[in-house]
PDB file of C-alpha atoms in Angstrom:
ATOM      1  CA  MET A   1     -26.401   2.367   6.515  1.00 34.00           C
ATOM      2  CA  ILE A   2     -23.700  -0.280   6.940  1.00 35.00           C
ATOM      3  CA  MET A   3     -24.676  -3.745   5.724  1.00 36.00           C
ATOM      4  CA  ALA A   4     -22.920  -7.095   5.573  1.00 36.00           C
ATOM      5  CA  ASN A   5     -22.520  -8.538   2.078  1.00 41.00           C
ATOM      6  CA  SER A   6     -22.526 -12.160   0.968  1.00 35.00           C
ATOM      7  CA  SER A   7     -18.734 -12.465   0.998  1.00 39.00           C
ATOM      8  CA  GLY A   8     -18.373 -11.397   4.609  1.00 43.00           C
ATOM      9  CA  GLY A   9     -17.440  -7.809   3.852  1.00 47.00           C
ATOM     10  CA  VAL A  10     -19.084  -4.600   4.942  1.00 39.00           C
ATOM     11  CA  ARG A  11     -20.697  -2.439   2.278  1.00 37.00           C
ATOM     12  CA  SER A  12     -20.978   1.243   3.155  1.00 37.00           C
ATOM     13  CA  LEU A  13     -23.262   4.057   2.035  1.00 34.00           C
ATOM     14  CA  ASN A  14     -25.050   2.882  -1.110  1.00 33.00           C
ATOM     15  CA  ALA A  15     -26.147   5.609  -3.496  1.00 34.00           C
ATOM     16  CA  HIS A  16     -29.907   5.132  -3.110  1.00 31.00           C
ATOM     17  CA  ARG A  17     -29.608   5.685   0.658  1.00 31.00           C
ATOM     18  CA  PHE A  18     -27.489   8.802   0.295  1.00 29.00           C
ATOM     19  CA  PHE A  19     -30.348  11.356   0.382  1.00 27.00           C
ATOM     20  CA  TRP A  20     -31.791  10.380   3.725  1.00 27.00           C
ATOM     21  CA  LEU A  21     -28.366   9.749   5.216  1.00 29.00           C
ATOM     22  CA  ALA A  22     -27.132  13.212   4.314  1.00 30.00           C
ATOM     23  CA  PRO A  23     -28.519  14.997   7.411  1.00 28.00           C
ATOM     24  CA  LEU A  24     -26.829  12.436   9.629  1.00 26.00           C
ATOM     25  CA  LEU A  25     -23.541  13.153   7.876  1.00 29.00           C
ATOM     26  CA  GLY A  26     -23.813  16.895   8.266  1.00 32.00           C
ATOM     27  CA  LEU A  27     -24.753  17.687   4.639  1.00 31.00           C
ATOM     28  CA  SER A  28     -26.999  20.596   3.742  1.00 29.00           C
ATOM     29  CA  LEU A  29     -30.474  19.628   2.436  1.00 29.00           C
ATOM     30  CA  TRP A  30     -33.633  21.474   1.422  1.00 27.00           C
ATOM     31  CA  SER A  31     -36.852  20.692   3.228  1.00 27.00           C
ATOM     32  CA  THR A  32     -39.515  20.324   0.520  1.00 27.00           C
ATOM     33  CA  ALA A  33     -42.274  20.741   3.073  1.00 29.00           C
ATOM     34  CA  MET A  34     -41.012  23.952   4.641  1.00 28.00           C
ATOM     35  CA  GLY A  35     -38.999  25.358   1.729  1.00 33.00           C
ATOM     36  CA  GLN A  36     -36.011  26.074   3.908  1.00 34.00           C
ATOM     37  CA  GLN A  37     -32.463  24.830   4.087  1.00 34.00           C
ATOM     38  CA  LEU A  38     -31.427  22.496   6.885  1.00 33.00           C
ATOM     39  CA  THR A  39     -27.747  22.834   7.775  1.00 34.00           C
ATOM     40  CA  PRO A  40     -26.582  20.455  10.501  1.00 37.00           C
ATOM     41  CA  PRO A  41     -22.990  20.756  11.778  1.00 40.00           C
ATOM     42  CA  ILE A  42     -20.321  19.539   9.387  1.00 38.00           C
ATOM     43  CA  ASN A  43     -18.417  16.393  10.291  1.00 42.00           C
ATOM     44  CA  PRO A  44     -15.259  14.937   8.676  1.00 43.00           C
ATOM     45  CA  LEU A  45     -17.118  12.317   6.651  1.00 38.00           C
ATOM     46  CA  GLN A  46     -18.878  15.095   4.740  1.00 39.00           C
ATOM     47  CA  VAL A  47     -15.603  16.102   3.118  1.00 41.00           C
ATOM     48  CA  ALA A  48     -14.914  12.564   1.963  1.00 40.00           C
ATOM     49  CA  LEU A  49     -18.414  12.153   0.556  1.00 38.00           C
ATOM     50  CA  LEU A  50     -18.308  15.418  -1.348  1.00 38.00           C
ATOM     51  CA  LYS A  51     -14.993  14.510  -2.929  1.00 44.00           C
ATOM     52  CA  TRP A  52     -15.492  10.820  -3.488  1.00 42.00           C
ATOM     53  CA  GLY A  53     -19.202  10.156  -3.729  1.00 42.00           C
ATOM     54  CA  PRO A  54     -21.474   7.908  -1.651  1.00 40.00           C
ATOM     55  CA  ASN A  55     -19.735   4.562  -2.222  1.00 43.00           C
ATOM     56  CA  LEU A  56     -16.698   4.706   0.049  1.00 58.00           C
ATOM     57  CA  THR A  57     -15.271   1.368   1.091  1.00 69.00           C
ATOM     58  CA  THR A  58     -15.909  -2.314   1.451  1.00 92.00           C
ATOM     59  CA  THR A  59     -13.994  -4.042   4.244  1.00 93.00           C
ATOM     60  CA  PHE A  60     -13.063  -7.713   4.536  1.00 95.00           C
ATOM     61  CA  THR A  61     -11.483  -9.789   7.288  1.00 92.00           C
ATOM     62  CA  ALA A  62      -7.791 -10.662   6.976  1.00 95.00           C
ATOM     63  CA  GLY A  63      -5.422 -12.031   9.634  1.00 95.00           C
ATOM     64  CA  ALA A  64      -3.890 -10.471  12.732  1.00 97.00           C
ATOM     65  CA  THR A  65      -2.015  -7.220  12.072  1.00 97.00           C
ATOM     66  CA  PRO A  66      -2.063  -7.185   8.265  1.00 97.00           C
ATOM     67  CA  LYS A  67       0.747  -5.133   6.704  1.00 97.00           C
ATOM     68  CA  GLY A  68       1.869  -5.849   3.138  1.00 97.00           C
ATOM     69  CA  VAL A  69      -0.519  -6.459   0.243  1.00 98.00           C
ATOM     70  CA  ALA A  70      -0.017  -7.392  -3.420  1.00 98.00           C
ATOM     71  CA  PHE A  71      -2.217  -8.107  -6.452  1.00 98.00           C
ATOM     72  CA  ASP A  72      -1.692 -11.181  -8.651  1.00 98.00           C
ATOM     73  CA  GLY A  73      -4.050 -10.227 -11.475  1.00 97.00           C
ATOM     74  CA  ALA A  74      -7.136 -11.715  -9.855  1.00 98.00           C
ATOM     75  CA  ASN A  75      -6.530 -11.859  -6.098  1.00 98.00           C
ATOM     76  CA  MET A  76      -5.059  -9.849  -3.265  1.00 98.00           C
ATOM     77  CA  TRP A  77      -2.400 -11.400  -1.022  1.00 98.00           C
ATOM     78  CA  VAL A  78      -2.207  -9.963   2.494  1.00 98.00           C
ATOM     79  CA  ALA A  79       0.694 -10.543   4.905  1.00 98.00           C
ATOM     80  CA  ASN A  80      -0.491 -10.921   8.512  1.00 98.00           C
ATOM     81  CA  VAL A  81       2.375 -10.078  10.862  1.00 97.00           C
ATOM     82  CA  ALA A  82       0.903 -11.352  14.122  1.00 97.00           C
ATOM     83  CA  SER A  83      -0.511 -14.598  12.734  1.00 97.00           C
ATOM     84  CA  ASN A  84       2.526 -15.597  10.636  1.00 98.00           C
ATOM     85  CA  ASN A  85       0.487 -16.241   7.530  1.00 98.00           C
ATOM     86  CA  VAL A  86      -0.781 -14.800   4.274  1.00 98.00           C
ATOM     87  CA  THR A  87      -4.439 -14.461   3.284  1.00 98.00           C
ATOM     88  CA  LYS A  88      -5.540 -14.793  -0.349  1.00 98.00           C
ATOM     89  CA  VAL A  89      -8.617 -12.661  -1.091  1.00 97.00           C
ATOM     90  CA  ARG A  90     -10.538 -12.699  -4.366  1.00 97.00           C
ATOM     91  CA  ALA A  91     -10.441  -9.129  -5.654  1.00 97.00           C
ATOM     92  CA  ASN A  92     -13.876  -8.975  -7.246  1.00 95.00           C
ATOM     93  CA  ASP A  93     -15.850  -9.849  -4.107  1.00 94.00           C
ATOM     94  CA  GLY A  94     -13.458 -10.172  -1.159  1.00 95.00           C
ATOM     95  CA  LEU A  95     -13.996 -13.896  -0.680  1.00 95.00           C
ATOM     96  CA  VAL A  96     -11.138 -15.470   1.291  1.00 96.00           C
ATOM     97  CA  LEU A  97      -9.701 -18.251  -0.902  1.00 97.00           C
ATOM     98  CA  GLY A  98      -7.074 -19.479   1.527  1.00 97.00           C
ATOM     99  CA  THR A  99      -4.704 -18.736   4.375  1.00 98.00           C
ATOM    100  CA  TYR A 100      -1.129 -20.005   4.140  1.00 98.00           C
ATOM    101  CA  SER A 101       1.566 -20.263   6.801  1.00 98.00           C
ATOM    102  CA  VAL A 102       4.862 -18.510   6.091  1.00 98.00           C
ATOM    103  CA  GLY A 103       7.738 -17.346   8.312  1.00 96.00           C
ATOM    104  CA  LYS A 104       7.649 -15.176  11.412  1.00 97.00           C
ATOM    105  CA  GLN A 105       6.200 -11.677  11.120  1.00 97.00           C
ATOM    106  CA  PRO A 106       5.582 -11.458   7.372  1.00 98.00           C
ATOM    107  CA  TYR A 107       5.650  -7.844   6.177  1.00 95.00           C
ATOM    108  CA  GLY A 108       6.208  -7.382   2.462  1.00 97.00           C
ATOM    109  CA  VAL A 109       4.526  -9.252  -0.416  1.00 98.00           C
ATOM    110  CA  ALA A 110       5.396  -9.321  -4.125  1.00 98.00           C
ATOM    111  CA  TYR A 111       4.085 -11.219  -7.154  1.00 98.00           C
ATOM    112  CA  ASP A 112       6.421 -12.397  -9.933  1.00 98.00           C
ATOM    113  CA  GLY A 113       3.787 -13.324 -12.504  1.00 97.00           C
ATOM    114  CA  THR A 114       3.413 -16.877 -11.219  1.00 98.00           C
ATOM    115  CA  ASN A 115       4.375 -17.011  -7.565  1.00 98.00           C
ATOM    116  CA  VAL A 116       3.980 -14.888  -4.450  1.00 98.00           C
ATOM    117  CA  TRP A 117       7.043 -13.900  -2.398  1.00 98.00           C
ATOM    118  CA  VAL A 118       6.790 -12.952   1.260  1.00 98.00           C
ATOM    119  CA  ALA A 119       9.431 -11.148   3.337  1.00 98.00           C
ATOM    120  CA  ASN A 120       9.429 -12.580   6.868  1.00 97.00           C
ATOM    121  CA  HIS A 121      10.717  -9.867   9.175  1.00 96.00           C
ATOM    122  CA  GLY A 122      11.001 -11.980  12.301  1.00 95.00           C
ATOM    123  CA  SER A 123      12.798 -14.973  10.825  1.00 94.00           C
ATOM    124  CA  GLY A 124      15.076 -13.305   8.268  1.00 94.00           C
ATOM    125  CA  THR A 125      13.639 -15.421   5.485  1.00 97.00           C
ATOM    126  CA  VAL A 126      11.658 -15.130   2.271  1.00 98.00           C
ATOM    127  CA  THR A 127       8.865 -17.598   1.477  1.00 98.00           C
ATOM    128  CA  LYS A 128       7.799 -18.487  -2.056  1.00 98.00           C
ATOM    129  CA  LEU A 129       4.155 -19.555  -2.548  1.00 98.00           C
ATOM    130  CA  ARG A 130       2.604 -20.854  -5.748  1.00 98.00           C
ATOM    131  CA  GLY A 131       0.067 -18.252  -6.791  1.00 98.00           C
ATOM    132  CA  SER A 132      -2.520 -20.719  -8.045  1.00 98.00           C
ATOM    133  CA  ASP A 133      -2.992 -22.632  -4.807  1.00 98.00           C
ATOM    134  CA  GLY A 134      -0.656 -21.240  -2.122  1.00 98.00           C
ATOM    135  CA  THR A 135       1.628 -24.288  -2.045  1.00 98.00           C
ATOM    136  CA  ASN A 136       4.883 -23.496  -0.237  1.00 98.00           C
ATOM    137  CA  LEU A 137       7.652 -23.778  -2.826  1.00 98.00           C
ATOM    138  CA  GLY A 138      10.468 -22.878  -0.479  1.00 97.00           C
ATOM    139  CA  THR A 139      11.651 -20.718   2.384  1.00 97.00           C
ATOM    140  CA  PHE A 140      15.040 -19.100   1.888  1.00 97.00           C
ATOM    141  CA  ASN A 141      17.399 -17.706   4.516  1.00 95.00           C
ATOM    142  CA  VAL A 142      18.332 -14.195   3.505  1.00 93.00           C
ATOM    143  CA  ALA A 143      19.231 -11.729   6.283  1.00 87.00           C
ATOM    144  CA  GLY A 144      17.740 -10.134   9.377  1.00 85.00           C
ATOM    145  CA  GLY A 145      14.701  -7.900   9.489  1.00 90.00           C
ATOM    146  CA  MET A 146      13.221  -8.413   6.035  1.00 90.00           C
ATOM    147  CA  THR A 147      10.651  -5.738   5.184  1.00 93.00           C
ATOM    148  CA  GLY A 148       9.999  -4.365   1.686  1.00 96.00           C
ATOM    149  CA  ILE A 149      10.078  -6.671  -1.327  1.00 98.00           C
ATOM    150  CA  ALA A 150       9.673  -6.158  -5.092  1.00 98.00           C
ATOM    151  CA  PHE A 151       9.976  -7.986  -8.427  1.00 98.00           C
ATOM    152  CA  ASP A 152      12.089  -6.380 -11.161  1.00 98.00           C
ATOM    153  CA  GLY A 153      10.800  -8.539 -14.013  1.00 97.00           C
ATOM    154  CA  THR A 154      13.514 -11.137 -13.513  1.00 97.00           C
ATOM    155  CA  ASN A 155      14.568 -11.239  -9.866  1.00 98.00           C
ATOM    156  CA  ILE A 156      13.214 -10.519  -6.380  1.00 98.00           C
ATOM    157  CA  TRP A 157      14.684  -7.711  -4.266  1.00 98.00           C
ATOM    158  CA  VAL A 158      14.166  -7.559  -0.513  1.00 98.00           C
ATOM    159  CA  ALA A 159      15.316  -4.989   2.062  1.00 97.00           C
ATOM    160  CA  SER A 160      17.095  -6.059   5.250  1.00 95.00           C
ATOM    161  CA  HIS A 161      17.010  -3.298   7.826  1.00 89.00           C
ATOM    162  CA  LEU A 162      19.321  -5.133  10.254  1.00 92.00           C
ATOM    163  CA  THR A 163      22.148  -5.404   7.722  1.00 94.00           C
ATOM    164  CA  GLY A 164      21.595  -2.119   5.905  1.00 96.00           C
ATOM    165  CA  SER A 165      21.415  -3.915   2.596  1.00 97.00           C
ATOM    166  CA  VAL A 166      19.088  -4.978  -0.191  1.00 98.00           C
ATOM    167  CA  VAL A 167      19.281  -8.598  -1.336  1.00 98.00           C
ATOM    168  CA  LYS A 168      18.660  -9.922  -4.851  1.00 98.00           C
ATOM    169  CA  LEU A 169      17.149 -13.425  -5.209  1.00 98.00           C
ATOM    170  CA  ARG A 170      16.790 -15.601  -8.300  1.00 98.00           C
ATOM    171  CA  THR A 171      13.087 -16.347  -8.781  1.00 97.00           C
ATOM    172  CA  SER A 172      13.577 -19.881 -10.094  1.00 97.00           C
ATOM    173  CA  ASP A 173      15.091 -21.263  -6.890  1.00 97.00           C
ATOM    174  CA  GLY A 174      15.481 -18.442  -4.327  1.00 97.00           C
ATOM    175  CA  THR A 175      19.266 -18.402  -4.560  1.00 97.00           C
ATOM    176  CA  THR A 176      20.854 -15.165  -3.344  1.00 97.00           C
ATOM    177  CA  ILE A 177      22.529 -13.518  -6.329  1.00 96.00           C
ATOM    178  CA  GLY A 178      23.872 -10.518  -4.485  1.00 97.00           C
ATOM    179  CA  SER A 179      23.647  -8.344  -1.400  1.00 97.00           C
ATOM    180  CA  TYR A 180      24.214  -4.609  -1.770  1.00 98.00           C
ATOM    181  CA  LYS A 181      24.780  -1.983   0.904  1.00 97.00           C
ATOM    182  CA  VAL A 182      22.390   0.926   0.966  1.00 97.00           C
ATOM    183  CA  GLY A 183      21.589   3.264   3.907  1.00 96.00           C
ATOM    184  CA  THR A 184      20.750   2.655   7.544  1.00 96.00           C
ATOM    185  CA  HIS A 185      17.597   0.669   8.238  1.00 96.00           C
ATOM    186  CA  PRO A 186      16.255   0.168   4.693  1.00 97.00           C
ATOM    187  CA  ILE A 187      12.494  -0.336   4.556  1.00 97.00           C
ATOM    188  CA  GLY A 188      10.725   0.035   1.212  1.00 98.00           C
ATOM    189  CA  VAL A 189      11.669  -1.272  -2.246  1.00 98.00           C
ATOM    190  CA  ALA A 190      10.349  -0.214  -5.660  1.00 98.00           C
ATOM    191  CA  ILE A 191      11.366  -0.838  -9.275  1.00 98.00           C
ATOM    192  CA  ASP A 192      11.346   1.765 -12.048  1.00 98.00           C
ATOM    193  CA  GLY A 193      11.849  -0.758 -14.850  1.00 95.00           C
ATOM    194  CA  ALA A 194      15.646  -0.665 -14.888  1.00 97.00           C
ATOM    195  CA  ASN A 195      16.606   0.365 -11.375  1.00 98.00           C
ATOM    196  CA  VAL A 196      15.826  -0.492  -7.758  1.00 98.00           C
ATOM    197  CA  TRP A 197      14.926   2.224  -5.255  1.00 98.00           C
ATOM    198  CA  VAL A 198      15.270   1.643  -1.506  1.00 98.00           C
ATOM    199  CA  THR A 199      14.158   3.919   1.339  1.00 98.00           C
ATOM    200  CA  ASN A 200      16.595   4.248   4.249  1.00 98.00           C
ATOM    201  CA  GLU A 201      14.619   5.074   7.373  1.00 97.00           C
ATOM    202  CA  VAL A 202      17.354   6.321   9.702  1.00 97.00           C
ATOM    203  CA  THR A 203      19.446   8.258   7.164  1.00 97.00           C
ATOM    204  CA  ASP A 204      16.410   9.998   5.611  1.00 98.00           C
ATOM    205  CA  ASN A 205      17.391   9.191   2.059  1.00 98.00           C
ATOM    206  CA  VAL A 206      16.722   6.885  -0.860  1.00 98.00           C
ATOM    207  CA  THR A 207      19.268   4.724  -2.690  1.00 98.00           C
ATOM    208  CA  LYS A 208      19.030   3.995  -6.424  1.00 98.00           C
ATOM    209  CA  LEU A 209      20.709   0.813  -7.691  1.00 98.00           C
ATOM    210  CA  ARG A 210      21.018  -0.616 -11.183  1.00 98.00           C
ATOM    211  CA  ALA A 211      18.944  -3.795 -11.235  1.00 98.00           C
ATOM    212  CA  SER A 212      21.269  -5.677 -13.569  1.00 97.00           C
ATOM    213  CA  ASP A 213      24.284  -5.631 -11.244  1.00 97.00           C
ATOM    214  CA  GLY A 214      23.418  -3.738  -8.027  1.00 98.00           C
ATOM    215  CA  THR A 215      25.666  -0.778  -8.761  1.00 98.00           C
ATOM    216  CA  VAL A 216      24.665   2.228  -6.642  1.00 98.00           C
ATOM    217  CA  LEU A 217      23.675   5.051  -9.004  1.00 98.00           C
ATOM    218  CA  GLY A 218      22.888   7.625  -6.354  1.00 98.00           C
ATOM    219  CA  THR A 219      21.644   8.435  -2.878  1.00 98.00           C
ATOM    220  CA  PHE A 220      19.061  11.211  -2.583  1.00 98.00           C
ATOM    221  CA  LYS A 221      17.804  13.178   0.388  1.00 98.00           C
ATOM    222  CA  VAL A 222      14.074  13.003   1.132  1.00 98.00           C
ATOM    223  CA  GLY A 223      11.942  13.669   4.217  1.00 98.00           C
ATOM    224  CA  ALA A 224      12.179  12.295   7.731  1.00 98.00           C
ATOM    225  CA  SER A 225      11.898   8.526   8.153  1.00 98.00           C
ATOM    226  CA  PRO A 226      11.056   7.453   4.565  1.00 98.00           C
ATOM    227  CA  GLN A 227       8.951   4.294   4.330  1.00 98.00           C
ATOM    228  CA  GLY A 228       6.976   3.063   1.311  1.00 98.00           C
ATOM    229  CA  LEU A 229       7.518   4.286  -2.241  1.00 98.00           C
ATOM    230  CA  ALA A 230       6.083   3.904  -5.729  1.00 98.00           C
ATOM    231  CA  PHE A 231       6.999   4.615  -9.362  1.00 98.00           C
ATOM    232  CA  ASP A 232       4.531   6.492 -11.589  1.00 98.00           C
ATOM    233  CA  GLY A 233       6.245   5.839 -14.912  1.00 97.00           C
ATOM    234  CA  ALA A 234       8.532   8.860 -14.654  1.00 98.00           C
ATOM    235  CA  ASN A 235       8.998   9.735 -10.990  1.00 98.00           C
ATOM    236  CA  ILE A 236       9.400   8.104  -7.592  1.00 98.00           C
ATOM    237  CA  TRP A 237       7.064   9.024  -4.728  1.00 98.00           C
ATOM    238  CA  ILE A 238       8.235   8.434  -1.140  1.00 98.00           C
ATOM    239  CA  ALA A 239       6.190   8.554   2.074  1.00 98.00           C
ATOM    240  CA  ASN A 240       8.031  10.364   4.889  1.00 98.00           C
ATOM    241  CA  GLU A 241       6.577   9.023   8.113  1.00 98.00           C
ATOM    242  CA  ASP A 242       7.938  11.551  10.618  1.00 97.00           C
ATOM    243  CA  ASP A 243       7.046  14.755   8.774  1.00 96.00           C
ATOM    244  CA  ALA A 244       3.677  13.776   7.247  1.00 98.00           C
ATOM    245  CA  THR A 245       4.763  14.408   3.668  1.00 98.00           C
ATOM    246  CA  VAL A 246       5.392  12.688   0.362  1.00 98.00           C
ATOM    247  CA  THR A 247       8.480  13.533  -1.704  1.00 98.00           C
ATOM    248  CA  GLU A 248       8.558  13.275  -5.502  1.00 98.00           C
ATOM    249  CA  LEU A 249      11.910  12.528  -7.150  1.00 98.00           C
ATOM    250  CA  ARG A 250      12.642  12.422 -10.862  1.00 98.00           C
ATOM    251  CA  ALA A 251      13.600   8.819 -11.536  1.00 98.00           C
ATOM    252  CA  SER A 252      16.173   9.616 -14.200  1.00 98.00           C
ATOM    253  CA  ASP A 253      18.471  11.621 -11.921  1.00 98.00           C
ATOM    254  CA  GLY A 254      16.927  11.836  -8.430  1.00 98.00           C
ATOM    255  CA  VAL A 255      16.178  15.556  -8.615  1.00 98.00           C
ATOM    256  CA  MET A 256      13.525  16.544  -6.077  1.00 98.00           C
ATOM    257  CA  LEU A 257      10.390  17.755  -7.859  1.00 98.00           C
ATOM    258  CA  GLY A 258       8.264  18.491  -4.834  1.00 98.00           C
ATOM    259  CA  THR A 259       7.188  17.682  -1.295  1.00 98.00           C
ATOM    260  CA  PHE A 260       3.474  17.421  -0.525  1.00 98.00           C
ATOM    261  CA  ALA A 261       1.581  17.308   2.757  1.00 98.00           C
ATOM    262  CA  VAL A 262      -0.458  14.185   3.528  1.00 98.00           C
ATOM    263  CA  GLY A 263      -1.754  12.682   6.786  1.00 98.00           C
ATOM    264  CA  VAL A 264       0.003  11.678   9.991  1.00 97.00           C
ATOM    265  CA  GLU A 265       2.529   8.839   9.731  1.00 98.00           C
ATOM    266  CA  PRO A 266       2.246   8.042   6.007  1.00 98.00           C
ATOM    267  CA  TYR A 267       3.531   4.628   5.068  1.00 97.00           C
ATOM    268  CA  GLY A 268       2.226   2.850   1.944  1.00 98.00           C
ATOM    269  CA  VAL A 269       2.254   4.393  -1.537  1.00 98.00           C
ATOM    270  CA  VAL A 270       0.714   3.185  -4.806  1.00 98.00           C
ATOM    271  CA  PHE A 271       0.104   4.633  -8.292  1.00 98.00           C
ATOM    272  CA  ASP A 272      -3.201   3.924 -10.051  1.00 98.00           C
ATOM    273  CA  GLY A 273      -2.224   5.258 -13.476  1.00 97.00           C
ATOM    274  CA  VAL A 274      -3.341   8.807 -12.729  1.00 98.00           C
ATOM    275  CA  SER A 275      -3.070   9.443  -8.994  1.00 98.00           C
ATOM    276  CA  ILE A 276      -0.813   8.640  -6.062  1.00 98.00           C
ATOM    277  CA  TRP A 277      -2.443   7.067  -3.002  1.00 98.00           C
ATOM    278  CA  VAL A 278      -0.825   7.205   0.457  1.00 98.00           C
ATOM    279  CA  THR A 279      -1.870   5.460   3.682  1.00 98.00           C
ATOM    280  CA  ASN A 280      -1.825   7.607   6.834  1.00 98.00           C
ATOM    281  CA  GLU A 281      -1.465   5.170   9.702  1.00 97.00           C
ATOM    282  CA  THR A 282      -2.332   7.427  12.623  1.00 96.00           C
ATOM    283  CA  ASP A 283      -5.101   9.370  10.848  1.00 94.00           C
ATOM    284  CA  ASN A 284      -6.940   6.230   9.660  1.00 97.00           C
ATOM    285  CA  THR A 285      -7.126   7.743   6.175  1.00 97.00           C
ATOM    286  CA  VAL A 286      -5.648   7.569   2.717  1.00 98.00           C
ATOM    287  CA  THR A 287      -4.590  10.646   0.774  1.00 98.00           C
ATOM    288  CA  LYS A 288      -5.067  10.819  -2.989  1.00 98.00           C
ATOM    289  CA  LEU A 289      -2.723  13.176  -4.881  1.00 98.00           C
ATOM    290  CA  ARG A 290      -2.761  14.076  -8.554  1.00 98.00           C
ATOM    291  CA  ALA A 291       0.462  12.627  -9.956  1.00 98.00           C
ATOM    292  CA  SER A 292       0.939  15.394 -12.495  1.00 97.00           C
ATOM    293  CA  ASP A 293       1.404  18.114  -9.880  1.00 97.00           C
ATOM    294  CA  GLY A 294       0.859  16.677  -6.391  1.00 98.00           C
ATOM    295  CA  ALA A 295      -2.439  18.483  -5.876  1.00 98.00           C
ATOM    296  CA  LEU A 296      -4.696  17.039  -3.187  1.00 98.00           C
ATOM    297  CA  GLU A 297      -7.643  15.206  -4.753  1.00 97.00           C
ATOM    298  CA  ALA A 298      -9.189  13.568  -1.693  1.00 97.00           C
ATOM    299  CA  THR A 299      -8.666  12.352   1.850  1.00 97.00           C
ATOM    300  CA  LEU A 300     -10.680   9.213   2.511  1.00 96.00           C
ATOM    301  CA  PRO A 301     -11.436   7.186   5.654  1.00 95.00           C
ATOM    302  CA  THR A 302     -10.180   3.619   6.090  1.00 95.00           C
ATOM    303  CA  GLY A 303     -10.107   1.183   8.969  1.00 95.00           C
ATOM    304  CA  PRO A 304      -7.816   1.610  11.985  1.00 97.00           C
ATOM    305  CA  GLY A 305      -4.093   1.709  11.263  1.00 97.00           C
ATOM    306  CA  PRO A 306      -3.938   1.770   7.432  1.00 98.00           C
ATOM    307  CA  TYR A 307      -0.541   0.509   6.341  1.00 98.00           C
ATOM    308  CA  GLY A 308      -0.012  -1.406   3.080  1.00 98.00           C
ATOM    309  CA  ILE A 309      -1.663  -0.426  -0.183  1.00 98.00           C
ATOM    310  CA  ALA A 310      -2.096  -1.947  -3.648  1.00 98.00           C
ATOM    311  CA  PHE A 311      -4.026  -1.263  -6.863  1.00 98.00           C
ATOM    312  CA  ASP A 312      -5.941  -4.011  -8.690  1.00 97.00           C
ATOM    313  CA  GLY A 313      -6.539  -2.140 -11.941  1.00 96.00           C
ATOM    314  CA  ALA A 314      -9.845  -0.707 -10.774  1.00 96.00           C
ATOM    315  CA  ASN A 315      -9.767  -0.373  -6.984  1.00 97.00           C
ATOM    316  CA  VAL A 316      -7.317   0.472  -4.240  1.00 98.00           C
ATOM    317  CA  TRP A 317      -6.814  -1.994  -1.371  1.00 98.00           C
ATOM    318  CA  VAL A 318      -5.583  -0.955   2.070  1.00 98.00           C
ATOM    319  CA  THR A 319      -4.545  -3.143   4.992  1.00 98.00           C
ATOM    320  CA  ASN A 320      -5.905  -1.954   8.342  1.00 97.00           C
ATOM    321  CA  SER A 321      -3.220  -3.206  10.690  1.00 96.00           C
ATOM    322  CA  ASP A 322      -5.056  -2.361  13.920  1.00 96.00           C
ATOM    323  CA  ALA A 323      -8.290  -4.053  12.882  1.00 96.00           C
ATOM    324  CA  GLY A 324      -7.227  -7.246  11.102  1.00 96.00           C
ATOM    325  CA  THR A 325      -9.042  -6.160   7.971  1.00 97.00           C
ATOM    326  CA  VAL A 326      -8.417  -5.023   4.408  1.00 96.00           C
ATOM    327  CA  SER A 327     -10.461  -2.273   2.762  1.00 96.00           C
ATOM    328  CA  LYS A 328     -11.361  -1.938  -0.913  1.00 96.00           C
ATOM    329  CA  LEU A 329     -11.865   1.620  -2.161  1.00 95.00           C
TER     330      LEU A 329
END
């Protein structure tokens, strides 16, 4: 049974309803009256339930075409491309705390410990919002086609696919410290603690730069059309959109450790401390892989068009770009 909750979300499949829902989901049950097994046809949701359990997702309203998402320690910040704003959602219950205007077509979101930074794809700018109340602290002209964005502990890095570069901004005032050439059409940005990793969509590779000065330390081949990426403490995981895989690279030297099948058109990647989660935009699912060896742990349903993904310390959040919602798993 799907029920609305008090914060405007949708709560799905509570545990105490699981027994009588099972036949509807295609699960095998025993009839106590007749002493015989009932085995309705299997459907895809059965697989998710068997792997994950009865509590699947809670879904909350965001803006139009949500893409990027970031966690600030208490709240989720969701970039809404088609509505040119960012929604702040309380992580514990999904309550919308505010919606704040930014630049055109905001894609990426990052949190620096105090403020939220938003990469505005359509206006070639980055907006800085105060995390406590969403006050606009500045909009900074950077370059064209801003997409991925990340915080390295000191500075903000943002990818510009139109210029084939990644730009480094000073967090105190948004001043551009440097602009560094990477590959063609850079998309995603991730930090490994000392270095910046950037996916290059057209050249099917990833560039590693030293965060302190932007020196290129290597360029490494991955799958077709790499998009989002994440660091697991030792390795970098990259979603390859056009071949439905995720590539694992050793962060120290870029050696390829493995390539693992996921869903169709994977985009977002996040690490939860044990597992790697990947959004599959066309499949309307997320794939969960064991970080130690890439083994498939689960494939779970989301809303339509899952894109961005973030971890809040307990739950995984996914933006459903085709539905204007964000799901909490």
